[in-house]
PDB file with one MODEL, atoms N, CA, C and O in Angstrom:
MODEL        1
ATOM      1  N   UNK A   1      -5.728   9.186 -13.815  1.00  0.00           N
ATOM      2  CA  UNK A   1      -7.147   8.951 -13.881  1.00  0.00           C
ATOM      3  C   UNK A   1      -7.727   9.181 -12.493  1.00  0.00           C
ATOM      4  O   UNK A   1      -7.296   8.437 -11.612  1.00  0.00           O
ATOM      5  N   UNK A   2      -8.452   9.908 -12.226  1.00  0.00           N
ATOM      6  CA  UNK A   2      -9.267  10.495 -11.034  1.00  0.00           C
ATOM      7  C   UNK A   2     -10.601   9.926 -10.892  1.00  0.00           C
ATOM      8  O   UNK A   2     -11.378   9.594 -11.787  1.00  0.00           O
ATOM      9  N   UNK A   3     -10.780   9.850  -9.347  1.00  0.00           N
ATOM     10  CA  UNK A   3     -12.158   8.944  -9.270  1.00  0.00           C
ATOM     11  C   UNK A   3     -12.755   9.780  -7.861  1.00  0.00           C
ATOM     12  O   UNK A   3     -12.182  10.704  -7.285  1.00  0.00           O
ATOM     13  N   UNK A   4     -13.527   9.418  -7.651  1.00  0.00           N
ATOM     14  CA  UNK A   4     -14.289  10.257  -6.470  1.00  0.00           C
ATOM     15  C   UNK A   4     -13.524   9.739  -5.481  1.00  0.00           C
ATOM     16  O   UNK A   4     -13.501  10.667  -4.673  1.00  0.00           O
ATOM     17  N   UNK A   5     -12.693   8.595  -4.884  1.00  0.00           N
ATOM     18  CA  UNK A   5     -11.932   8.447  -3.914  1.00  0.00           C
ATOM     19  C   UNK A   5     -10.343   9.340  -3.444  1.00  0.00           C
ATOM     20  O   UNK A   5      -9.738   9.525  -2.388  1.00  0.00           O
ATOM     21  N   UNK A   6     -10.168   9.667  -4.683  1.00  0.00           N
ATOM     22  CA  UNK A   6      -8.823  10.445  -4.993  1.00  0.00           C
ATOM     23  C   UNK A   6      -9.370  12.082  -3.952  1.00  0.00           C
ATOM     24  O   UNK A   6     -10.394  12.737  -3.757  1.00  0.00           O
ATOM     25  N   UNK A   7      -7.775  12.093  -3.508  1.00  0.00           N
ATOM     26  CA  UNK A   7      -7.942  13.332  -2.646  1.00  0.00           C
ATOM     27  C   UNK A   7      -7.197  14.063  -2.554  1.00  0.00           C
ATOM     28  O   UNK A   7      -6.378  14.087  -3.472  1.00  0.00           O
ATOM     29  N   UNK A   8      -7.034  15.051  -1.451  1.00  0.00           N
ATOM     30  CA  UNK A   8      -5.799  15.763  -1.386  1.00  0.00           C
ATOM     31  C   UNK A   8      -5.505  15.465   0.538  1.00  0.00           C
ATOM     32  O   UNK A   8      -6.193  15.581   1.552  1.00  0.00           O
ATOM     33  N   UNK A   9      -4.508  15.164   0.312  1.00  0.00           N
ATOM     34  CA  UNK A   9      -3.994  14.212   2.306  1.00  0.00           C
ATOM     35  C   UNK A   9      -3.232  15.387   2.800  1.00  0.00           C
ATOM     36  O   UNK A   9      -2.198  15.895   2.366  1.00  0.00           O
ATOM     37  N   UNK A  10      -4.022  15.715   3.857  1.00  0.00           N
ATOM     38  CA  UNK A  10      -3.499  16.445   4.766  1.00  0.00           C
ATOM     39  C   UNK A  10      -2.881  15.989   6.378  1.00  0.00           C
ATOM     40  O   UNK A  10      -2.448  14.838   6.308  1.00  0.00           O
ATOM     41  N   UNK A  11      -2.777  16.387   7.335  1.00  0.00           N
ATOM     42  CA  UNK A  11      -1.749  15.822   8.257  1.00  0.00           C
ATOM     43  C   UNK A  11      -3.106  15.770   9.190  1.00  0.00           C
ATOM     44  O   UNK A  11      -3.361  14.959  10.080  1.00  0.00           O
ATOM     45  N   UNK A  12      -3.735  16.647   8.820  1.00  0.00           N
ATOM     46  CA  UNK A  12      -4.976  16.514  10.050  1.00  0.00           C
ATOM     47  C   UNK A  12      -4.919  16.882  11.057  1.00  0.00           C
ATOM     48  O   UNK A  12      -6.000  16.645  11.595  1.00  0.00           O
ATOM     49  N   UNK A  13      -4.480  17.203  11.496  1.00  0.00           N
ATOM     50  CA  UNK A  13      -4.057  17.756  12.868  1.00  0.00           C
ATOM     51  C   UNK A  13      -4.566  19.328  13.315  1.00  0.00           C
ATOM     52  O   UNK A  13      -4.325  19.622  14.486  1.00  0.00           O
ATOM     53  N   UNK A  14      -5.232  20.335  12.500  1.00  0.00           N
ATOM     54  CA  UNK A  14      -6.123  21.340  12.867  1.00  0.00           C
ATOM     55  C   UNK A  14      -7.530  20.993  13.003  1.00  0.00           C
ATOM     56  O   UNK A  14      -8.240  21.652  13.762  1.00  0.00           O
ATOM     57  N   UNK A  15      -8.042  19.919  12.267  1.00  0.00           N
ATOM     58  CA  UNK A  15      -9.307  19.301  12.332  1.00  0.00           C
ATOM     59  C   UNK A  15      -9.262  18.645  13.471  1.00  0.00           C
ATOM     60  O   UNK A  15     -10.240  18.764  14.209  1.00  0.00           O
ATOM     61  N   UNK A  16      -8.292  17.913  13.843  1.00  0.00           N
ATOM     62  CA  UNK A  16      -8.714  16.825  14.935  1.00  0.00           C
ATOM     63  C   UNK A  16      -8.096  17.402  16.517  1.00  0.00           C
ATOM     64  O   UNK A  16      -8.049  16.818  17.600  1.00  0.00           O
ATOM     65  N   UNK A  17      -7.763  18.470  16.211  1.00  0.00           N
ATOM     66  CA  UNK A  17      -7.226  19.429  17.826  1.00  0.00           C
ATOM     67  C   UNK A  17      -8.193  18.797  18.801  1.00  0.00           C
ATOM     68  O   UNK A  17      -7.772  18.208  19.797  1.00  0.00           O
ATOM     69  N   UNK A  18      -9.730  18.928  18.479  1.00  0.00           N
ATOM     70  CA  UNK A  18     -10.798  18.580  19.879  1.00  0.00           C
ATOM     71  C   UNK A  18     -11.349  17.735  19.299  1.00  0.00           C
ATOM     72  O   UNK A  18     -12.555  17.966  19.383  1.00  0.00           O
ATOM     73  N   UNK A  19     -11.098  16.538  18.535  1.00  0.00           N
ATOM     74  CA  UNK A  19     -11.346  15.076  18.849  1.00  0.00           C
ATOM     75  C   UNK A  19     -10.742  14.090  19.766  1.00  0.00           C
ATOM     76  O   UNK A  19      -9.751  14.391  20.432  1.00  0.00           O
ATOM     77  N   UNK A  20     -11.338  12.829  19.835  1.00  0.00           N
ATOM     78  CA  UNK A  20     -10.739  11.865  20.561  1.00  0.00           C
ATOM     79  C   UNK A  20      -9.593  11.036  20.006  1.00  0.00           C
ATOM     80  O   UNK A  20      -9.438  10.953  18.788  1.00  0.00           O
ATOM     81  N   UNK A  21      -8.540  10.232  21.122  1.00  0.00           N
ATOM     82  CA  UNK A  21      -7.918   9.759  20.004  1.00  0.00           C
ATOM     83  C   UNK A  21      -8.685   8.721  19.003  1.00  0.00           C
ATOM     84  O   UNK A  21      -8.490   8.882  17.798  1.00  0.00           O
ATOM     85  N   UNK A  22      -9.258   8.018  19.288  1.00  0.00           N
ATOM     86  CA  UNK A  22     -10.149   7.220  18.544  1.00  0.00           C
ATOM     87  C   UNK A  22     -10.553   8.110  17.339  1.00  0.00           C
ATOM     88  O   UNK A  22     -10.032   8.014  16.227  1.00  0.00           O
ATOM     89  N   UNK A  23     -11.053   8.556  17.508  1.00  0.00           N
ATOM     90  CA  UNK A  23     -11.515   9.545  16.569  1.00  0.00           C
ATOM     91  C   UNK A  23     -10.490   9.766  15.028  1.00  0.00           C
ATOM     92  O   UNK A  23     -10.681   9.449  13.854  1.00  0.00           O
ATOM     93  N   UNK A  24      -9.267  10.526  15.814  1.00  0.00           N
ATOM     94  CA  UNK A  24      -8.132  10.642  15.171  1.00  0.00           C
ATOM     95  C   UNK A  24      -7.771   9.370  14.319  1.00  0.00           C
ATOM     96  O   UNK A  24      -7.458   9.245  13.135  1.00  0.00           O
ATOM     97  N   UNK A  25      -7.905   8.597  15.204  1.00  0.00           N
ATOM     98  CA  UNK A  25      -6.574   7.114  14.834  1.00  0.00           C
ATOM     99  C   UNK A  25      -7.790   6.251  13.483  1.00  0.00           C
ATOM    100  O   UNK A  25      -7.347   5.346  12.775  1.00  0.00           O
ATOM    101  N   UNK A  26      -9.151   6.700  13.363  1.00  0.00           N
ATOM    102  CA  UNK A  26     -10.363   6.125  12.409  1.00  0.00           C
ATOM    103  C   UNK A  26      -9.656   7.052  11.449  1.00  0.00           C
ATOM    104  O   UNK A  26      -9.009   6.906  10.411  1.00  0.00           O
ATOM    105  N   UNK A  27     -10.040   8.074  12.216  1.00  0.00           N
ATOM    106  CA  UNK A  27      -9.395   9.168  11.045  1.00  0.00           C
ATOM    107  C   UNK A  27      -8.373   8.653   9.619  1.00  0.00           C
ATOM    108  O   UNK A  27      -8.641   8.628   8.418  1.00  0.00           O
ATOM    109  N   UNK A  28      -6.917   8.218  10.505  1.00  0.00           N
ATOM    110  CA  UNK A  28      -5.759   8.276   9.524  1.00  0.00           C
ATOM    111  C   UNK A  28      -5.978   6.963   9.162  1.00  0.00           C
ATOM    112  O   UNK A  28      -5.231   6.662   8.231  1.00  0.00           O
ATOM    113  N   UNK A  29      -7.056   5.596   9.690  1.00  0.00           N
ATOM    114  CA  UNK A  29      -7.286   4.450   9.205  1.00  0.00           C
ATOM    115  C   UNK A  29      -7.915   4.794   7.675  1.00  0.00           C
ATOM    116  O   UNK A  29      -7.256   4.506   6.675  1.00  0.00           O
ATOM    117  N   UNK A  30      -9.015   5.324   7.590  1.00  0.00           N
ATOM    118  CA  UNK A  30      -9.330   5.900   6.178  1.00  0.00           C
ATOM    119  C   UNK A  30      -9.024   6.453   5.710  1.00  0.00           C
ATOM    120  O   UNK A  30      -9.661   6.767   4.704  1.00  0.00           O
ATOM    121  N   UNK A  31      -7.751   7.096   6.002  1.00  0.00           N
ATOM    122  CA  UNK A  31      -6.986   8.059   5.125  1.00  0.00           C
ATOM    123  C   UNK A  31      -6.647   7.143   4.244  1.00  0.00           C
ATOM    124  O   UNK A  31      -7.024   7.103   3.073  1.00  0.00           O
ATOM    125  N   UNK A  32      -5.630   6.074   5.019  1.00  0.00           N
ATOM    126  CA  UNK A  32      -4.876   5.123   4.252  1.00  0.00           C
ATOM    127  C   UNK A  32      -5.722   4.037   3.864  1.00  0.00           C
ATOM    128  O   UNK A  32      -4.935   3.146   3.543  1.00  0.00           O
ATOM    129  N   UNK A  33      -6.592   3.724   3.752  1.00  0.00           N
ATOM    130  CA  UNK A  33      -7.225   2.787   3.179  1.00  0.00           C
ATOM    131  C   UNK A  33      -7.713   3.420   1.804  1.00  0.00           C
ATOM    132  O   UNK A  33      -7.701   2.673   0.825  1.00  0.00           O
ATOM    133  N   UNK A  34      -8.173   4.824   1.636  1.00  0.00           N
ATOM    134  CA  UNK A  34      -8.684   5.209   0.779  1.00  0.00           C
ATOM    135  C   UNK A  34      -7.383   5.687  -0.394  1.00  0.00           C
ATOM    136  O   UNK A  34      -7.547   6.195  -1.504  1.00  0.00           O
ATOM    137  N   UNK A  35      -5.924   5.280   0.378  1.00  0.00           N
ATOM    138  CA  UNK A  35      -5.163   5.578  -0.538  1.00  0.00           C
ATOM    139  C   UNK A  35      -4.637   3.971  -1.526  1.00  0.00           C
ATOM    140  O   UNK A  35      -4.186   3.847  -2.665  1.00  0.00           O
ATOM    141  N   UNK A  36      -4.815   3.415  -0.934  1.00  0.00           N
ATOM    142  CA  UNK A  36      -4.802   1.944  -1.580  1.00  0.00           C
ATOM    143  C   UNK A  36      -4.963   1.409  -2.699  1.00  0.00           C
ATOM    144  O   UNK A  36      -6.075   0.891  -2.593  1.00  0.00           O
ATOM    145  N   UNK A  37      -4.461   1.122  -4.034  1.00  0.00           N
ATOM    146  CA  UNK A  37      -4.601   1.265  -5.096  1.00  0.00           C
ATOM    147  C   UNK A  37      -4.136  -0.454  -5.688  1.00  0.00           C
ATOM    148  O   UNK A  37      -2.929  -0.667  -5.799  1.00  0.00           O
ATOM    149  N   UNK A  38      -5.233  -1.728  -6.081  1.00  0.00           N
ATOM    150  CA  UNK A  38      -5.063  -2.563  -6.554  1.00  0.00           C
ATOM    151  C   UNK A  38      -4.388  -2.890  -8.047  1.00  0.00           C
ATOM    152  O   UNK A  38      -4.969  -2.452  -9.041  1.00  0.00           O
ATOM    153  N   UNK A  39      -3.229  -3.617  -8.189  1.00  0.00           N
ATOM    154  CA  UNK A  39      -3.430  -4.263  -9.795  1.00  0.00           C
ATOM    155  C   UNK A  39      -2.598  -5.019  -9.949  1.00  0.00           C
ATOM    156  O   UNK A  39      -1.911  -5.259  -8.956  1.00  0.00           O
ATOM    157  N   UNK A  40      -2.291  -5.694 -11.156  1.00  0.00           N
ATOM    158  CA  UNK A  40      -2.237  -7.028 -11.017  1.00  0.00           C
ATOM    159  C   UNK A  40      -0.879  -7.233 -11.993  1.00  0.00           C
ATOM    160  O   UNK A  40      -0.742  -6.226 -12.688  1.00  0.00           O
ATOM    161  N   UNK A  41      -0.078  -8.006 -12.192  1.00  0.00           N
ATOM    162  CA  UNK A  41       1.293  -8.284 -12.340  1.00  0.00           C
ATOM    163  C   UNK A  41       0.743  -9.588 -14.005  1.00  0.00           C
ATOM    164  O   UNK A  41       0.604 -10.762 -13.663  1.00  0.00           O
ATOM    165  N   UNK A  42       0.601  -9.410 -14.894  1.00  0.00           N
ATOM    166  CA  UNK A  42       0.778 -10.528 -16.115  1.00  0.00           C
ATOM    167  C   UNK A  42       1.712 -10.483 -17.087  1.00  0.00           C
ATOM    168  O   UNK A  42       2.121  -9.499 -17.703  1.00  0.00           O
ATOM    169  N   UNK A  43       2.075 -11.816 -17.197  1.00  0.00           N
ATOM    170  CA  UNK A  43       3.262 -12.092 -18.156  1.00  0.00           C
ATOM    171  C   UNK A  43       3.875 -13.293 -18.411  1.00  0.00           C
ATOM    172  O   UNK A  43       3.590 -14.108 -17.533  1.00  0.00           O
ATOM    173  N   UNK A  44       4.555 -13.701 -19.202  1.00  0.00           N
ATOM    174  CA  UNK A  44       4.639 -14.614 -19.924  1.00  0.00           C
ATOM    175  C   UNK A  44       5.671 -15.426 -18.576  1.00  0.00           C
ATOM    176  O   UNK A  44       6.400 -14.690 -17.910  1.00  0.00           O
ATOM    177  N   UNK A  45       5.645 -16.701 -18.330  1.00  0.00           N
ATOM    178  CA  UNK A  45       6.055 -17.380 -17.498  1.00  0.00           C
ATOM    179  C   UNK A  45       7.917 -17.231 -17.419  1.00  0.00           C
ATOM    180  O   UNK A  45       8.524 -17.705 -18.379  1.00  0.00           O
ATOM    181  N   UNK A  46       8.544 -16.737 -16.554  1.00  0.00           N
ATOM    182  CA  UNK A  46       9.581 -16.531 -16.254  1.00  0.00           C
ATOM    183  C   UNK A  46       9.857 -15.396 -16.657  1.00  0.00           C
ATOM    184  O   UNK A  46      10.901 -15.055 -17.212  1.00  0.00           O
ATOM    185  N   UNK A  47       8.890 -14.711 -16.389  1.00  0.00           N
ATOM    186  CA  UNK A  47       9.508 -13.371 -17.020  1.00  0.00           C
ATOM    187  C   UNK A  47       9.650 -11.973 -15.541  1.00  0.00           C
ATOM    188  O   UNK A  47       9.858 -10.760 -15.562  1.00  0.00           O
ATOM    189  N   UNK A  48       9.509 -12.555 -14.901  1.00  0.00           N
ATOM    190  CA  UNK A  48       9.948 -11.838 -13.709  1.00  0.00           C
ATOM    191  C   UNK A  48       8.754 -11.114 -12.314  1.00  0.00           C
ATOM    192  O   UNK A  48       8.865 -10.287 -11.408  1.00  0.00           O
ATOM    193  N   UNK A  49       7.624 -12.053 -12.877  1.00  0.00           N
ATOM    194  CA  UNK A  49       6.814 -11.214 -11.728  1.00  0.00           C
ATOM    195  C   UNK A  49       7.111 -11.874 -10.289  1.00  0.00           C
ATOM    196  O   UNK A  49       6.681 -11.011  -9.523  1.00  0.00           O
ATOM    197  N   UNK A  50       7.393 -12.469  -9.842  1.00  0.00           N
ATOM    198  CA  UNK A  50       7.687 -13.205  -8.671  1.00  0.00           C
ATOM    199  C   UNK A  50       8.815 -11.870  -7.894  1.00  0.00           C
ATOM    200  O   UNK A  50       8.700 -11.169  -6.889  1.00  0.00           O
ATOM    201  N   UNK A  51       9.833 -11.998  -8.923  1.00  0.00           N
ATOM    202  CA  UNK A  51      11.154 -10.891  -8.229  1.00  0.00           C
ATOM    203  C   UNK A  51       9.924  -9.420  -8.616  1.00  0.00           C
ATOM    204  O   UNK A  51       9.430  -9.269  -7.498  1.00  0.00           O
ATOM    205  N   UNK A  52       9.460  -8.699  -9.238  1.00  0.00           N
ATOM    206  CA  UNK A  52       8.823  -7.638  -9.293  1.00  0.00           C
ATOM    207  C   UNK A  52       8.234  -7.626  -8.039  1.00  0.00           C
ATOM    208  O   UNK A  52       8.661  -6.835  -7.198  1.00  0.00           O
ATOM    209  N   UNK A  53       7.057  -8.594  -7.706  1.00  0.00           N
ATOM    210  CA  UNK A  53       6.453  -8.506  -6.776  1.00  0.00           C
ATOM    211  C   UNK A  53       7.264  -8.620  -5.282  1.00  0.00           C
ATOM    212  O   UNK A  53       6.960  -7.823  -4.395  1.00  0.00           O
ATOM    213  N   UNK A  54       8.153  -9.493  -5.086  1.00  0.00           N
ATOM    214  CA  UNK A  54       9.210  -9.435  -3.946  1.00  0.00           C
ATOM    215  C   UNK A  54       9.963  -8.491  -3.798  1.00  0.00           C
ATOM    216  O   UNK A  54      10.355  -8.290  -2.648  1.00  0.00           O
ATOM    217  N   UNK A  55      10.512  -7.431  -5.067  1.00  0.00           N
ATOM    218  CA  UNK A  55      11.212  -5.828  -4.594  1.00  0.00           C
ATOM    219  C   UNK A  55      10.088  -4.891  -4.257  1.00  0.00           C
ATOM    220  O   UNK A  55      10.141  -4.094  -3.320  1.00  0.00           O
ATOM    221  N   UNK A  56       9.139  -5.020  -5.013  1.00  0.00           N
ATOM    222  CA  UNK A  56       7.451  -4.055  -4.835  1.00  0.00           C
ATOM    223  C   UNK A  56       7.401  -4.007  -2.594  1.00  0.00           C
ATOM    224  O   UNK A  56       7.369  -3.162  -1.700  1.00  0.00           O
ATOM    225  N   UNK A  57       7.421  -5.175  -2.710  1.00  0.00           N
ATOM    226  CA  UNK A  57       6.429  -5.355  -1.444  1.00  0.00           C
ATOM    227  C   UNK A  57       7.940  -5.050  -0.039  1.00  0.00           C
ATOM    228  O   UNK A  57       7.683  -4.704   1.114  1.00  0.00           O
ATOM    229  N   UNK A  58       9.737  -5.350  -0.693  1.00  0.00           N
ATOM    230  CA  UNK A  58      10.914  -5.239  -0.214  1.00  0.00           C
ATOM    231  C   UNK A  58      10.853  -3.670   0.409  1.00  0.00           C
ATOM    232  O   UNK A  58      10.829  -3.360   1.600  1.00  0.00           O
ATOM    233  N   UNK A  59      10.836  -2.699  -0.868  1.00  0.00           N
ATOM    234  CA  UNK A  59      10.424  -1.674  -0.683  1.00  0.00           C
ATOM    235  C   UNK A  59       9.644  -0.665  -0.351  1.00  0.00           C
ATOM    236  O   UNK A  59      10.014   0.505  -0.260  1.00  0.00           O
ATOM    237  N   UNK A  60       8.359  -1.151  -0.127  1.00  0.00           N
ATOM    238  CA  UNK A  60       7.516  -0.905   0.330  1.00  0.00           C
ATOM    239  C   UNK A  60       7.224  -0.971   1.712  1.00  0.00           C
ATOM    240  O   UNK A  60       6.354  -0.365   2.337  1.00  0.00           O
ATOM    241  N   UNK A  61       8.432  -2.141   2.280  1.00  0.00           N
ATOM    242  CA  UNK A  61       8.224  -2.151   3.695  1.00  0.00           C
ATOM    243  C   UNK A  61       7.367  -3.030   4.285  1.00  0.00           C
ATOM    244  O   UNK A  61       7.067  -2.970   5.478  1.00  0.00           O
ATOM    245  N   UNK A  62       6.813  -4.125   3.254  1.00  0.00           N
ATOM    246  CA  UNK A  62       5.533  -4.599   3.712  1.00  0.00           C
ATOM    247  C   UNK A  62       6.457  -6.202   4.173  1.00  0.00           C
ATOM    248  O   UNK A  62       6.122  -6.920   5.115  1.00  0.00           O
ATOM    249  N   UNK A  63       7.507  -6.439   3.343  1.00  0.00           N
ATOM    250  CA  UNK A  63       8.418  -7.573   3.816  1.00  0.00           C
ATOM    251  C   UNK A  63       9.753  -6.891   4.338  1.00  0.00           C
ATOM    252  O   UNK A  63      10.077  -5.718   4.155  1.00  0.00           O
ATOM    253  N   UNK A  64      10.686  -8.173   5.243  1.00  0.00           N
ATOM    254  CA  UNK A  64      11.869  -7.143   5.515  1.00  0.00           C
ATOM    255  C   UNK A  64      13.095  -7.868   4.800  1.00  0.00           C
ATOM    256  O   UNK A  64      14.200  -7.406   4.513  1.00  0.00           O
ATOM    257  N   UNK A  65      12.562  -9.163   4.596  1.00  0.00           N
ATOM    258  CA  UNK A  65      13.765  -9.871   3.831  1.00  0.00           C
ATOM    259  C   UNK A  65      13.643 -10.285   2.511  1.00  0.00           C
ATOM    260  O   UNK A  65      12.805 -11.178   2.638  1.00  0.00           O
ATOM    261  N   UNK A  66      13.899 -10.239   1.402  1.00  0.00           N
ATOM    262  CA  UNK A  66      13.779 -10.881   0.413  1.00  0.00           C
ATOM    263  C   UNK A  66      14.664 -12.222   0.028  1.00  0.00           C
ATOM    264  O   UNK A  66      15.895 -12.215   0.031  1.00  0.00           O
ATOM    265  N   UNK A  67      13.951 -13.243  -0.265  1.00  0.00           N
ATOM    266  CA  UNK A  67      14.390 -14.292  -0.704  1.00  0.00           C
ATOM    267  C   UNK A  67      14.465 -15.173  -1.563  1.00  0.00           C
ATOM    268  O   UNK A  67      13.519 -14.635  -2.138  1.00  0.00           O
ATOM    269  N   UNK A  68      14.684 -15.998  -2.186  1.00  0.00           N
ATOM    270  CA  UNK A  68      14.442 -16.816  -3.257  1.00  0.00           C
ATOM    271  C   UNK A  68      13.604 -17.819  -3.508  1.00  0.00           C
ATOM    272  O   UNK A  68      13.290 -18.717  -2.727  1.00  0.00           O
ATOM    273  N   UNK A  69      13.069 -17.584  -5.136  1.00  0.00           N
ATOM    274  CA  UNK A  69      11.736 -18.688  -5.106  1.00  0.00           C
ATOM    275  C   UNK A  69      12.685 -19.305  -6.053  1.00  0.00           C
ATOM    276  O   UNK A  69      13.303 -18.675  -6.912  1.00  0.00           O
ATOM    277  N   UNK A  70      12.786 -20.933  -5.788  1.00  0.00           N
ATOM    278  CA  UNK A  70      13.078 -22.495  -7.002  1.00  0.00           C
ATOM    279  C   UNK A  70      12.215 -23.101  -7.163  1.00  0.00           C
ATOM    280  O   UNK A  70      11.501 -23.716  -6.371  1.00  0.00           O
ATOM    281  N   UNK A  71      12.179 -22.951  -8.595  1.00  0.00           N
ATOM    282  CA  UNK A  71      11.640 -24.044  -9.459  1.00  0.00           C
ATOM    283  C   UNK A  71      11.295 -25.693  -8.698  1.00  0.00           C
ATOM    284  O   UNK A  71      12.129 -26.405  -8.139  1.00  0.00           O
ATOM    285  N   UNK A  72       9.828 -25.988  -8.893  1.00  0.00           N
ATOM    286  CA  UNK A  72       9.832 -27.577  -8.889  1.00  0.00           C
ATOM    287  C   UNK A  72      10.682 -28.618  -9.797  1.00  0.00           C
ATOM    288  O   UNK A  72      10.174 -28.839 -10.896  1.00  0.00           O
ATOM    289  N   UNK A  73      11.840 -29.260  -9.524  1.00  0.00           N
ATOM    290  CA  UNK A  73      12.153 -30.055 -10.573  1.00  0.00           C
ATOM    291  C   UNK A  73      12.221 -31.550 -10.402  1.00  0.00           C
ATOM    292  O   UNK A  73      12.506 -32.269 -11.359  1.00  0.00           O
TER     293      UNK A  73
ENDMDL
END
């Protein structure tokens, strides 16, 4: 599904030859922001979004360790 944000990502680097770095570094900030894509994890209780979301984010690089969530008992 395509939306007016959807693009085609290039490295940038013939466009930005005679910019600043600032310039550049806004540049690849909206690159990646505009690649950013929200949604949301539902399901029936124990059914695994906790570990989904902890390999999602493992792999992604956004955590470096994964660990374990326990139950209140």
């Amino acid at each position: 599904m395509a939306n007016d944000t959807d693009f085609q990502a290039d490295d940038g680097a013939a466009a930005d030859e005679g910019s600043t770095g600032s310039t550049r570094q806004s540049g690849m900030i909206a690159r990646e922001v505009a690649r950013r894509r929200t949604f949301g994890i539902i399901s029936h209780p124990d059914a695994g979004k906790t570990t989904l979301t902890e390999k999602l984010l493992l792999f992604s690089g956004a955590i470096q360790l994964a660990g374990t969530v326990k139950g209140r008992k």
